[in-house]
JSON list of C-alpha atoms in Angstrom, two decimals:
[
{"chain": "P", "resi": 1, "resn": "ALA", "atom": "CA", "xyz": [-8.02, 20.48, 30.07]},
{"chain": "P", "resi": 2, "resn": "GLN", "atom": "CA", "xyz": [-7.70, 18.42, 26.99]},
{"chain": "P", "resi": 3, "resn": "LYS", "atom": "CA", "xyz": [-4.20, 18.30, 25.75]},
{"chain": "P", "resi": 4, "resn": "ILE", "atom": "CA", "xyz": [-4.70, 16.77, 22.32]},
{"chain": "P", "resi": 5, "resn": "THR", "atom": "CA", "xyz": [-7.66, 17.89, 20.18]},
{"chain": "P", "resi": 6, "resn": "GLN", "atom": "CA", "xyz": [-8.77, 16.19, 16.95]},
{"chain": "P", "resi": 7, "resn": "THR", "atom": "CA", "xyz": [-11.76, 18.15, 15.65]},
{"chain": "P", "resi": 8, "resn": "GLN", "atom": "CA", "xyz": [-12.65, 15.75, 12.83]},
{"chain": "P", "resi": 9, "resn": "PRO", "atom": "CA", "xyz": [-14.61, 12.74, 14.06]},
{"chain": "P", "resi": 10, "resn": "GLY", "atom": "CA", "xyz": [-14.87, 11.31, 10.56]},
{"chain": "P", "resi": 11, "resn": "MET", "atom": "CA", "xyz": [-13.38, 12.03, 7.10]},
{"chain": "P", "resi": 12, "resn": "PHE", "atom": "CA", "xyz": [-14.36, 10.62, 3.75]},
{"chain": "P", "resi": 13, "resn": "VAL", "atom": "CA", "xyz": [-11.89, 10.83, 0.84]},
{"chain": "P", "resi": 14, "resn": "GLN", "atom": "CA", "xyz": [-11.67, 9.41, -2.58]},
{"chain": "P", "resi": 15, "resn": "GLU", "atom": "CA", "xyz": [-8.91, 6.97, -3.36]},
{"chain": "P", "resi": 16, "resn": "LYS", "atom": "CA", "xyz": [-5.67, 8.56, -4.61]},
{"chain": "P", "resi": 17, "resn": "GLU", "atom": "CA", "xyz": [-6.52, 11.93, -3.13]},
{"chain": "P", "resi": 18, "resn": "ALA", "atom": "CA", "xyz": [-4.44, 13.61, -0.43]},
{"chain": "P", "resi": 19, "resn": "VAL", "atom": "CA", "xyz": [-5.94, 13.92, 3.06]},
{"chain": "P", "resi": 20, "resn": "THR", "atom": "CA", "xyz": [-5.09, 16.17, 6.09]},
{"chain": "P", "resi": 21, "resn": "LEU", "atom": "CA", "xyz": [-6.00, 15.13, 9.54]},
{"chain": "P", "resi": 22, "resn": "ASP", "atom": "CA", "xyz": [-6.04, 17.88, 12.06]},
{"chain": "P", "resi": 23, "resn": "CYS", "atom": "CA", "xyz": [-4.34, 17.94, 15.50]},
{"chain": "P", "resi": 24, "resn": "THR", "atom": "CA", "xyz": [-3.78, 20.68, 17.94]},
{"chain": "P", "resi": 25, "resn": "TYR", "atom": "CA", "xyz": [-2.08, 20.25, 21.28]},
{"chain": "P", "resi": 26, "resn": "ASP", "atom": "CA", "xyz": [-1.59, 22.13, 24.49]},
{"chain": "P", "resi": 27, "resn": "THR", "atom": "CA", "xyz": [1.54, 22.03, 26.62]},
{"chain": "P", "resi": 28, "resn": "SER", "atom": "CA", "xyz": [3.77, 24.35, 28.64]},
{"chain": "P", "resi": 29, "resn": "ASP", "atom": "CA", "xyz": [6.82, 22.11, 28.21]},
{"chain": "P", "resi": 30, "resn": "GLN", "atom": "CA", "xyz": [9.56, 23.25, 25.78]},
{"chain": "P", "resi": 31, "resn": "SER", "atom": "CA", "xyz": [10.50, 19.64, 25.05]},
{"chain": "P", "resi": 32, "resn": "TYR", "atom": "CA", "xyz": [7.87, 17.21, 23.83]},
{"chain": "P", "resi": 33, "resn": "GLY", "atom": "CA", "xyz": [7.21, 14.75, 21.11]},
{"chain": "P", "resi": 34, "resn": "LEU", "atom": "CA", "xyz": [4.18, 14.35, 18.85]},
{"chain": "P", "resi": 35, "resn": "PHE", "atom": "CA", "xyz": [3.13, 11.04, 17.28]},
{"chain": "P", "resi": 36, "resn": "TRP", "atom": "CA", "xyz": [0.48, 9.76, 14.89]},
{"chain": "P", "resi": 37, "resn": "TYR", "atom": "CA", "xyz": [-0.85, 6.20, 15.17]},
{"chain": "P", "resi": 38, "resn": "LYS", "atom": "CA", "xyz": [-3.20, 4.27, 12.94]},
{"chain": "P", "resi": 39, "resn": "GLN", "atom": "CA", "xyz": [-5.64, 1.78, 14.44]},
{"chain": "P", "resi": 40, "resn": "PRO", "atom": "CA", "xyz": [-7.32, -0.54, 11.96]},
{"chain": "P", "resi": 41, "resn": "SER", "atom": "CA", "xyz": [-10.36, -2.63, 12.94]},
{"chain": "P", "resi": 42, "resn": "SER", "atom": "CA", "xyz": [-8.04, -5.35, 14.30]},
{"chain": "P", "resi": 43, "resn": "GLY", "atom": "CA", "xyz": [-7.16, -3.01, 17.22]},
{"chain": "P", "resi": 44, "resn": "GLU", "atom": "CA", "xyz": [-3.43, -2.73, 17.02]},
{"chain": "P", "resi": 45, "resn": "MET", "atom": "CA", "xyz": [-1.97, 0.75, 17.19]},
{"chain": "P", "resi": 46, "resn": "ILE", "atom": "CA", "xyz": [0.47, 1.21, 14.36]},
{"chain": "P", "resi": 47, "resn": "PHE", "atom": "CA", "xyz": [3.11, 3.92, 14.64]},
{"chain": "P", "resi": 48, "resn": "LEU", "atom": "CA", "xyz": [3.13, 6.21, 11.64]},
{"chain": "P", "resi": 49, "resn": "ILE", "atom": "CA", "xyz": [5.30, 9.27, 12.25]},
{"chain": "P", "resi": 50, "resn": "TYR", "atom": "CA", "xyz": [7.07, 11.22, 15.03]},
{"chain": "P", "resi": 51, "resn": "GLN", "atom": "CA", "xyz": [7.95, 14.96, 15.38]},
{"chain": "P", "resi": 52, "resn": "GLY", "atom": "CA", "xyz": [10.13, 16.33, 18.09]},
{"chain": "P", "resi": 53, "resn": "SER", "atom": "CA", "xyz": [9.53, 19.81, 19.38]},
{"chain": "P", "resi": 54, "resn": "TYR", "atom": "CA", "xyz": [13.02, 20.92, 18.49]},
{"chain": "P", "resi": 55, "resn": "ASP", "atom": "CA", "xyz": [12.95, 19.43, 14.97]},
{"chain": "P", "resi": 56, "resn": "GLU", "atom": "CA", "xyz": [13.19, 22.23, 12.53]},
{"chain": "P", "resi": 57, "resn": "GLN", "atom": "CA", "xyz": [12.03, 20.17, 9.57]},
{"chain": "P", "resi": 58, "resn": "ASN", "atom": "CA", "xyz": [8.71, 18.51, 9.16]},
{"chain": "P", "resi": 59, "resn": "ALA", "atom": "CA", "xyz": [8.84, 14.80, 9.57]},
{"chain": "P", "resi": 60, "resn": "THR", "atom": "CA", "xyz": [8.14, 12.54, 6.60]},
{"chain": "P", "resi": 61, "resn": "GLU", "atom": "CA", "xyz": [7.70, 8.72, 6.35]},
{"chain": "P", "resi": 62, "resn": "GLY", "atom": "CA", "xyz": [6.84, 7.55, 2.89]},
{"chain": "P", "resi": 63, "resn": "ARG", "atom": "CA", "xyz": [3.29, 8.76, 2.09]},
{"chain": "P", "resi": 64, "resn": "TYR", "atom": "CA", "xyz": [2.92, 10.32, 5.46]},
{"chain": "P", "resi": 65, "resn": "SER", "atom": "CA", "xyz": [4.19, 13.84, 6.43]},
{"chain": "P", "resi": 66, "resn": "LEU", "atom": "CA", "xyz": [3.57, 15.88, 9.51]},
{"chain": "P", "resi": 67, "resn": "ASN", "atom": "CA", "xyz": [2.78, 19.56, 9.04]},
{"chain": "P", "resi": 68, "resn": "PHE", "atom": "CA", "xyz": [4.27, 20.91, 12.29]},
{"chain": "P", "resi": 69, "resn": "GLN", "atom": "CA", "xyz": [3.34, 24.51, 13.17]},
{"chain": "P", "resi": 70, "resn": "LYS", "atom": "CA", "xyz": [4.87, 25.17, 16.59]},
{"chain": "P", "resi": 71, "resn": "ALA", "atom": "CA", "xyz": [3.48, 28.66, 17.20]},
{"chain": "P", "resi": 72, "resn": "ARG", "atom": "CA", "xyz": [0.01, 27.49, 16.44]},
{"chain": "P", "resi": 73, "resn": "LYS", "atom": "CA", "xyz": [0.51, 24.22, 18.38]},
{"chain": "P", "resi": 74, "resn": "SER", "atom": "CA", "xyz": [-0.75, 22.10, 15.51]},
{"chain": "P", "resi": 75, "resn": "ALA", "atom": "CA", "xyz": [0.67, 18.86, 14.16]},
{"chain": "P", "resi": 76, "resn": "ASN", "atom": "CA", "xyz": [-1.44, 17.85, 11.21]},
{"chain": "P", "resi": 77, "resn": "LEU", "atom": "CA", "xyz": [-0.99, 14.51, 9.42]},
{"chain": "P", "resi": 78, "resn": "VAL", "atom": "CA", "xyz": [-0.89, 14.56, 5.66]},
{"chain": "P", "resi": 79, "resn": "ILE", "atom": "CA", "xyz": [-1.37, 11.35, 3.73]},
{"chain": "P", "resi": 80, "resn": "SER", "atom": "CA", "xyz": [-0.63, 11.66, 0.07]},
{"chain": "P", "resi": 81, "resn": "ALA", "atom": "CA", "xyz": [-2.21, 9.40, -2.66]},
{"chain": "P", "resi": 82, "resn": "SER", "atom": "CA", "xyz": [-4.56, 7.67, -0.23]},
{"chain": "P", "resi": 83, "resn": "GLN", "atom": "CA", "xyz": [-5.27, 3.99, -0.61]},
{"chain": "P", "resi": 84, "resn": "LEU", "atom": "CA", "xyz": [-8.22, 1.77, 0.44]},
{"chain": "P", "resi": 85, "resn": "GLY", "atom": "CA", "xyz": [-6.01, 0.25, 3.15]},
{"chain": "P", "resi": 86, "resn": "ASP", "atom": "CA", "xyz": [-5.68, 3.66, 4.79]},
{"chain": "P", "resi": 87, "resn": "SER", "atom": "CA", "xyz": [-9.17, 3.35, 6.15]},
{"chain": "P", "resi": 88, "resn": "ALA", "atom": "CA", "xyz": [-8.80, 3.21, 9.86]},
{"chain": "P", "resi": 89, "resn": "MET", "atom": "CA", "xyz": [-8.93, 5.36, 13.05]},
{"chain": "P", "resi": 90, "resn": "TYR", "atom": "CA", "xyz": [-6.07, 7.78, 13.33]},
{"chain": "P", "resi": 91, "resn": "PHE", "atom": "CA", "xyz": [-4.86, 9.11, 16.61]},
{"chain": "P", "resi": 92, "resn": "CYS", "atom": "CA", "xyz": [-2.60, 12.02, 17.36]},
{"chain": "P", "resi": 93, "resn": "ALA", "atom": "CA", "xyz": [-0.64, 11.77, 20.67]},
{"chain": "P", "resi": 94, "resn": "MET", "atom": "CA", "xyz": [1.84, 13.77, 22.66]},
{"chain": "P", "resi": 95, "resn": "ARG", "atom": "CA", "xyz": [4.61, 12.41, 24.89]},
{"chain": "P", "resi": 96, "resn": "GLU", "atom": "CA", "xyz": [4.58, 13.55, 28.45]},
{"chain": "P", "resi": 97, "resn": "GLY", "atom": "CA", "xyz": [7.19, 13.18, 31.05]},
{"chain": "P", "resi": 98, "resn": "HIS", "atom": "CA", "xyz": [10.90, 12.75, 30.58]},
{"chain": "P", "resi": 99, "resn": "GLN", "atom": "CA", "xyz": [12.54, 12.09, 27.38]},
{"chain": "P", "resi": 100, "resn": "GLY", "atom": "CA", "xyz": [11.98, 8.61, 25.94]},
{"chain": "P", "resi": 101, "resn": "ALA", "atom": "CA", "xyz": [9.20, 7.63, 28.31]},
{"chain": "P", "resi": 102, "resn": "GLN", "atom": "CA", "xyz": [6.27, 6.79, 26.06]},
{"chain": "P", "resi": 103, "resn": "LYS", "atom": "CA", "xyz": [3.55, 8.07, 28.42]},
{"chain": "P", "resi": 104, "resn": "LEU", "atom": "CA", "xyz": [1.40, 9.20, 25.64]},
{"chain": "P", "resi": 105, "resn": "VAL", "atom": "CA", "xyz": [-1.69, 11.40, 25.79]},
{"chain": "P", "resi": 106, "resn": "PHE", "atom": "CA", "xyz": [-4.00, 10.61, 22.83]},
{"chain": "P", "resi": 107, "resn": "GLY", "atom": "CA", "xyz": [-6.69, 12.56, 21.12]},
{"chain": "P", "resi": 108, "resn": "GLN", "atom": "CA", "xyz": [-10.14, 11.14, 20.47]},
{"chain": "P", "resi": 109, "resn": "GLY", "atom": "CA", "xyz": [-9.19, 10.11, 17.00]},
{"chain": "P", "resi": 110, "resn": "THR", "atom": "CA", "xyz": [-10.45, 10.59, 13.41]},
{"chain": "P", "resi": 111, "resn": "ARG", "atom": "CA", "xyz": [-12.10, 7.85, 11.43]},
{"chain": "P", "resi": 112, "resn": "LEU", "atom": "CA", "xyz": [-10.81, 7.96, 7.88]},
{"chain": "P", "resi": 113, "resn": "THR", "atom": "CA", "xyz": [-12.70, 6.23, 5.22]},
{"chain": "P", "resi": 114, "resn": "ILE", "atom": "CA", "xyz": [-11.20, 5.91, 1.70]},
{"chain": "P", "resi": 115, "resn": "ASN", "atom": "CA", "xyz": [-13.83, 5.49, -1.06]},
{"chain": "P", "resi": 116, "resn": "PRO", "atom": "CA", "xyz": [-12.92, 3.65, -4.25]},
{"chain": "E", "resi": 1, "resn": "ASP", "atom": "CA", "xyz": [6.26, -13.06, 15.06]},
{"chain": "E", "resi": 2, "resn": "THR", "atom": "CA", "xyz": [8.55, -10.70, 17.19]},
{"chain": "E", "resi": 3, "resn": "GLY", "atom": "CA", "xyz": [5.91, -8.02, 17.84]},
{"chain": "E", "resi": 4, "resn": "VAL", "atom": "CA", "xyz": [4.14, -7.29, 21.16]},
{"chain": "E", "resi": 5, "resn": "SER", "atom": "CA", "xyz": [1.88, -10.16, 22.08]},
{"chain": "E", "resi": 6, "resn": "GLN", "atom": "CA", "xyz": [-1.14, -10.01, 24.31]},
{"chain": "E", "resi": 7, "resn": "ASP", "atom": "CA", "xyz": [-3.28, -12.85, 25.73]},
{"chain": "E", "resi": 8, "resn": "PRO", "atom": "CA", "xyz": [-6.14, -13.37, 25.69]},
{"chain": "E", "resi": 9, "resn": "ARG", "atom": "CA", "xyz": [-7.46, -11.29, 22.85]},
{"chain": "E", "resi": 10, "resn": "HIS", "atom": "CA", "xyz": [-10.95, -11.40, 24.26]},
{"chain": "E", "resi": 11, "resn": "LYS", "atom": "CA", "xyz": [-12.32, -11.96, 27.75]},
{"chain": "E", "resi": 12, "resn": "ILE", "atom": "CA", "xyz": [-15.87, -12.04, 28.90]},
{"chain": "E", "resi": 13, "resn": "THR", "atom": "CA", "xyz": [-16.31, -12.16, 32.70]},
{"chain": "E", "resi": 14, "resn": "LYS", "atom": "CA", "xyz": [-19.08, -11.81, 35.21]},
{"chain": "E", "resi": 15, "resn": "ARG", "atom": "CA", "xyz": [-19.09, -8.59, 37.38]},
{"chain": "E", "resi": 16, "resn": "GLY", "atom": "CA", "xyz": [-17.21, -9.33, 40.61]},
{"chain": "E", "resi": 17, "resn": "GLN", "atom": "CA", "xyz": [-14.74, -11.83, 39.11]},
{"chain": "E", "resi": 18, "resn": "ASN", "atom": "CA", "xyz": [-11.10, -11.36, 38.86]},
{"chain": "E", "resi": 19, "resn": "VAL", "atom": "CA", "xyz": [-9.25, -11.32, 35.48]},
{"chain": "E", "resi": 20, "resn": "THR", "atom": "CA", "xyz": [-5.60, -11.32, 34.51]},
{"chain": "E", "resi": 21, "resn": "PHE", "atom": "CA", "xyz": [-4.10, -10.26, 31.19]},
{"chain": "E", "resi": 22, "resn": "ARG", "atom": "CA", "xyz": [-0.60, -11.01, 29.94]},
{"chain": "E", "resi": 23, "resn": "CYS", "atom": "CA", "xyz": [1.63, -8.98, 27.65]},
{"chain": "E", "resi": 24, "resn": "ASP", "atom": "CA", "xyz": [4.93, -10.15, 26.09]},
{"chain": "E", "resi": 25, "resn": "PRO", "atom": "CA", "xyz": [6.88, -7.18, 24.85]},
{"chain": "E", "resi": 26, "resn": "ILE", "atom": "CA", "xyz": [9.41, -7.02, 22.08]},
{"chain": "E", "resi": 27, "resn": "SER", "atom": "CA", "xyz": [12.34, -8.85, 23.73]},
{"chain": "E", "resi": 28, "resn": "GLU", "atom": "CA", "xyz": [14.99, -6.02, 23.31]},
{"chain": "E", "resi": 29, "resn": "HIS", "atom": "CA", "xyz": [12.68, -3.39, 24.86]},
{"chain": "E", "resi": 30, "resn": "ASN", "atom": "CA", "xyz": [13.08, -2.64, 28.50]},
{"chain": "E", "resi": 31, "resn": "ARG", "atom": "CA", "xyz": [10.05, -0.33, 28.79]},
{"chain": "E", "resi": 32, "resn": "LEU", "atom": "CA", "xyz": [6.47, -1.77, 28.92]},
{"chain": "E", "resi": 33, "resn": "TYR", "atom": "CA", "xyz": [3.29, 0.31, 29.12]},
{"chain": "E", "resi": 34, "resn": "TRP", "atom": "CA", "xyz": [-0.32, -0.47, 29.84]},
{"chain": "E", "resi": 35, "resn": "TYR", "atom": "CA", "xyz": [-3.14, 1.64, 28.32]},
{"chain": "E", "resi": 36, "resn": "ARG", "atom": "CA", "xyz": [-6.97, 1.36, 28.44]},
{"chain": "E", "resi": 37, "resn": "GLN", "atom": "CA", "xyz": [-9.21, 2.32, 25.56]},
{"chain": "E", "resi": 38, "resn": "THR", "atom": "CA", "xyz": [-12.90, 2.64, 25.85]},
{"chain": "E", "resi": 39, "resn": "LEU", "atom": "CA", "xyz": [-15.22, 2.79, 22.87]},
{"chain": "E", "resi": 40, "resn": "GLY", "atom": "CA", "xyz": [-14.90, 5.90, 20.72]},
{"chain": "E", "resi": 41, "resn": "GLN", "atom": "CA", "xyz": [-11.95, 7.23, 22.76]},
{"chain": "E", "resi": 42, "resn": "GLY", "atom": "CA", "xyz": [-8.27, 7.33, 22.40]},
{"chain": "E", "resi": 43, "resn": "PRO", "atom": "CA", "xyz": [-6.08, 5.11, 24.66]},
{"chain": "E", "resi": 44, "resn": "GLU", "atom": "CA", "xyz": [-5.40, 6.36, 28.26]},
{"chain": "E", "resi": 45, "resn": "PHE", "atom": "CA", "xyz": [-2.17, 5.69, 30.06]},
{"chain": "E", "resi": 46, "resn": "LEU", "atom": "CA", "xyz": [-2.38, 3.34, 33.03]},
{"chain": "E", "resi": 47, "resn": "THR", "atom": "CA", "xyz": [1.16, 2.47, 34.08]},
{"chain": "E", "resi": 48, "resn": "TYR", "atom": "CA", "xyz": [4.62, 1.70, 32.82]},
{"chain": "E", "resi": 49, "resn": "PHE", "atom": "CA", "xyz": [7.67, -0.36, 33.81]},
{"chain": "E", "resi": 50, "resn": "GLN", "atom": "CA", "xyz": [11.33, 0.02, 33.13]},
{"chain": "E", "resi": 51, "resn": "ASN", "atom": "CA", "xyz": [12.68, -3.41, 33.48]},
{"chain": "E", "resi": 52, "resn": "GLU", "atom": "CA", "xyz": [10.98, -4.85, 36.58]},
{"chain": "E", "resi": 53, "resn": "ALA", "atom": "CA", "xyz": [10.41, -1.42, 38.19]},
{"chain": "E", "resi": 54, "resn": "GLN", "atom": "CA", "xyz": [6.95, 0.10, 37.96]},
{"chain": "E", "resi": 55, "resn": "LEU", "atom": "CA", "xyz": [7.87, 3.80, 37.51]},
{"chain": "E", "resi": 56, "resn": "GLU", "atom": "CA", "xyz": [4.58, 5.51, 37.18]},
{"chain": "E", "resi": 57, "resn": "LYS", "atom": "CA", "xyz": [0.85, 4.72, 37.83]},
{"chain": "E", "resi": 58, "resn": "SER", "atom": "CA", "xyz": [-2.06, 6.82, 36.59]},
{"chain": "E", "resi": 59, "resn": "ARG", "atom": "CA", "xyz": [-4.81, 7.85, 38.83]},
{"chain": "E", "resi": 60, "resn": "LEU", "atom": "CA", "xyz": [-7.04, 5.73, 36.63]},
{"chain": "E", "resi": 61, "resn": "LEU", "atom": "CA", "xyz": [-5.34, 2.71, 38.22]},
{"chain": "E", "resi": 62, "resn": "SER", "atom": "CA", "xyz": [-7.62, 2.16, 41.17]},
{"chain": "E", "resi": 63, "resn": "ASP", "atom": "CA", "xyz": [-6.74, -0.20, 44.06]},
{"chain": "E", "resi": 64, "resn": "ARG", "atom": "CA", "xyz": [-8.50, -3.07, 42.18]},
{"chain": "E", "resi": 65, "resn": "PHE", "atom": "CA", "xyz": [-5.87, -2.89, 39.50]},
{"chain": "E", "resi": 66, "resn": "SER", "atom": "CA", "xyz": [-2.39, -4.31, 39.86]},
{"chain": "E", "resi": 67, "resn": "ALA", "atom": "CA", "xyz": [0.43, -4.75, 37.34]},
{"chain": "E", "resi": 68, "resn": "GLU", "atom": "CA", "xyz": [3.55, -6.71, 37.63]},
{"chain": "E", "resi": 69, "resn": "ARG", "atom": "CA", "xyz": [6.65, -7.35, 35.48]},
{"chain": "E", "resi": 70, "resn": "PRO", "atom": "CA", "xyz": [8.50, -9.78, 37.87]},
{"chain": "E", "resi": 71, "resn": "LYS", "atom": "CA", "xyz": [11.59, -10.57, 35.71]},
{"chain": "E", "resi": 72, "resn": "GLY", "atom": "CA", "xyz": [11.58, -7.55, 33.47]},
{"chain": "E", "resi": 73, "resn": "SER", "atom": "CA", "xyz": [10.16, -9.46, 30.57]},
{"chain": "E", "resi": 74, "resn": "PHE", "atom": "CA", "xyz": [6.45, -10.21, 30.44]},
{"chain": "E", "resi": 75, "resn": "SER", "atom": "CA", "xyz": [3.85, -8.34, 32.40]},
{"chain": "E", "resi": 76, "resn": "THR", "atom": "CA", "xyz": [0.51, -9.10, 33.83]},
{"chain": "E", "resi": 77, "resn": "LEU", "atom": "CA", "xyz": [-2.40, -6.81, 34.60]},
{"chain": "E", "resi": 78, "resn": "GLU", "atom": "CA", "xyz": [-4.91, -7.99, 37.06]},
{"chain": "E", "resi": 79, "resn": "ILE", "atom": "CA", "xyz": [-8.34, -6.53, 37.80]},
{"chain": "E", "resi": 80, "resn": "GLN", "atom": "CA", "xyz": [-10.03, -7.61, 40.96]},
{"chain": "E", "resi": 81, "resn": "ARG", "atom": "CA", "xyz": [-13.76, -7.52, 41.54]},
{"chain": "E", "resi": 82, "resn": "THR", "atom": "CA", "xyz": [-14.49, -6.38, 38.05]},
{"chain": "E", "resi": 83, "resn": "GLU", "atom": "CA", "xyz": [-17.18, -3.79, 37.41]},
{"chain": "E", "resi": 84, "resn": "GLN", "atom": "CA", "xyz": [-19.06, -3.06, 34.19]},
{"chain": "E", "resi": 85, "resn": "GLY", "atom": "CA", "xyz": [-17.10, 0.15, 33.81]},
{"chain": "E", "resi": 86, "resn": "ASP", "atom": "CA", "xyz": [-13.92, -1.87, 33.43]},
{"chain": "E", "resi": 87, "resn": "SER", "atom": "CA", "xyz": [-15.19, -3.00, 29.94]},
{"chain": "E", "resi": 88, "resn": "ALA", "atom": "CA", "xyz": [-12.63, -1.74, 27.53]},
{"chain": "E", "resi": 89, "resn": "MET", "atom": "CA", "xyz": [-9.69, -2.69, 25.39]},
{"chain": "E", "resi": 90, "resn": "TYR", "atom": "CA", "xyz": [-6.46, -3.05, 27.34]},
{"chain": "E", "resi": 91, "resn": "LEU", "atom": "CA", "xyz": [-3.40, -2.21, 25.30]},
{"chain": "E", "resi": 92, "resn": "CYS", "atom": "CA", "xyz": [0.19, -3.07, 26.02]},
{"chain": "E", "resi": 93, "resn": "ALA", "atom": "CA", "xyz": [3.12, -1.39, 24.36]},
{"chain": "E", "resi": 94, "resn": "SER", "atom": "CA", "xyz": [6.96, -1.58, 24.71]},
{"chain": "E", "resi": 95, "resn": "SER", "atom": "CA", "xyz": [9.80, 0.65, 23.75]},
{"chain": "E", "resi": 96, "resn": "PHE", "atom": "CA", "xyz": [13.45, 1.24, 24.26]},
{"chain": "E", "resi": 97, "resn": "SER", "atom": "CA", "xyz": [14.49, 3.59, 27.07]},
{"chain": "E", "resi": 98, "resn": "ILE", "atom": "CA", "xyz": [17.01, 5.48, 25.14]},
{"chain": "E", "resi": 99, "resn": "GLY", "atom": "CA", "xyz": [16.17, 8.20, 22.67]},
{"chain": "E", "resi": 100, "resn": "ASN", "atom": "CA", "xyz": [12.80, 9.40, 21.31]},
{"chain": "E", "resi": 101, "resn": "THR", "atom": "CA", "xyz": [11.79, 5.99, 19.95]},
{"chain": "E", "resi": 102, "resn": "GLU", "atom": "CA", "xyz": [8.19, 5.06, 19.33]},
{"chain": "E", "resi": 103, "resn": "ALA", "atom": "CA", "xyz": [6.25, 2.52, 21.33]},
{"chain": "E", "resi": 104, "resn": "PHE", "atom": "CA", "xyz": [5.03, -0.63, 19.59]},
{"chain": "E", "resi": 105, "resn": "PHE", "atom": "CA", "xyz": [1.63, -1.79, 20.56]},
{"chain": "E", "resi": 106, "resn": "GLY", "atom": "CA", "xyz": [0.06, -5.16, 20.83]},
{"chain": "E", "resi": 107, "resn": "GLN", "atom": "CA", "xyz": [-3.41, -5.92, 19.46]},
{"chain": "E", "resi": 108, "resn": "GLY", "atom": "CA", "xyz": [-4.98, -5.61, 22.92]},
{"chain": "E", "resi": 109, "resn": "THR", "atom": "CA", "xyz": [-7.23, -7.56, 25.18]},
{"chain": "E", "resi": 110, "resn": "ARG", "atom": "CA", "xyz": [-10.89, -6.70, 24.84]},
{"chain": "E", "resi": 111, "resn": "LEU", "atom": "CA", "xyz": [-12.64, -7.12, 28.23]},
{"chain": "E", "resi": 112, "resn": "THR", "atom": "CA", "xyz": [-16.39, -7.33, 28.53]},
{"chain": "E", "resi": 113, "resn": "VAL", "atom": "CA", "xyz": [-17.85, -7.39, 32.05]},
{"chain": "E", "resi": 114, "resn": "VAL", "atom": "CA", "xyz": [-21.51, -8.61, 32.14]}
]
């Protein structure tokens, strides 16, 4: 069974608009971590934001915020005021295994294109 | 540059040949991970090390694959008798072992088996 689901293969957004990338997950663990990574065409996976399952507040990092809805098992990424440089693949991931071990399970990704 | 470094960036090989990739993690990190990413998919976990100990291997890591981290610093991933299905991007990442810290990824090695 797929553990991370990203239902949007592609998104097209006008520059300066906000965008929400969807992510749902499946786990029976009480303790887990959720991550978002950005992968530009160069191939490197760039860490954006992290949310722990016990964190009561939604994580924020600059223009990135994570809309964490635990009961619905969703962890959507919100990018405010999008920029042309935000065009890339975006992956949602969940940490499996014991705390700290970054054995990540990734979704299939969403390709975000920012139009000028 | 003090990030994760992978070499080579690209490798084209003939089916049946052996290939070896190298990863140099961030020097303070004691955990090192290998992932494989095929076209249009997210990365898939292959294996990880804490210092020189290989703590976990995925079922994706067939007998033709072997990874080492002999001195707890750099790591190598070797694929023997390559097959066309091995064509993928091989990503290395490193992290601390304490706390919920993120993994930092290298730019990957793109392998093409012809």
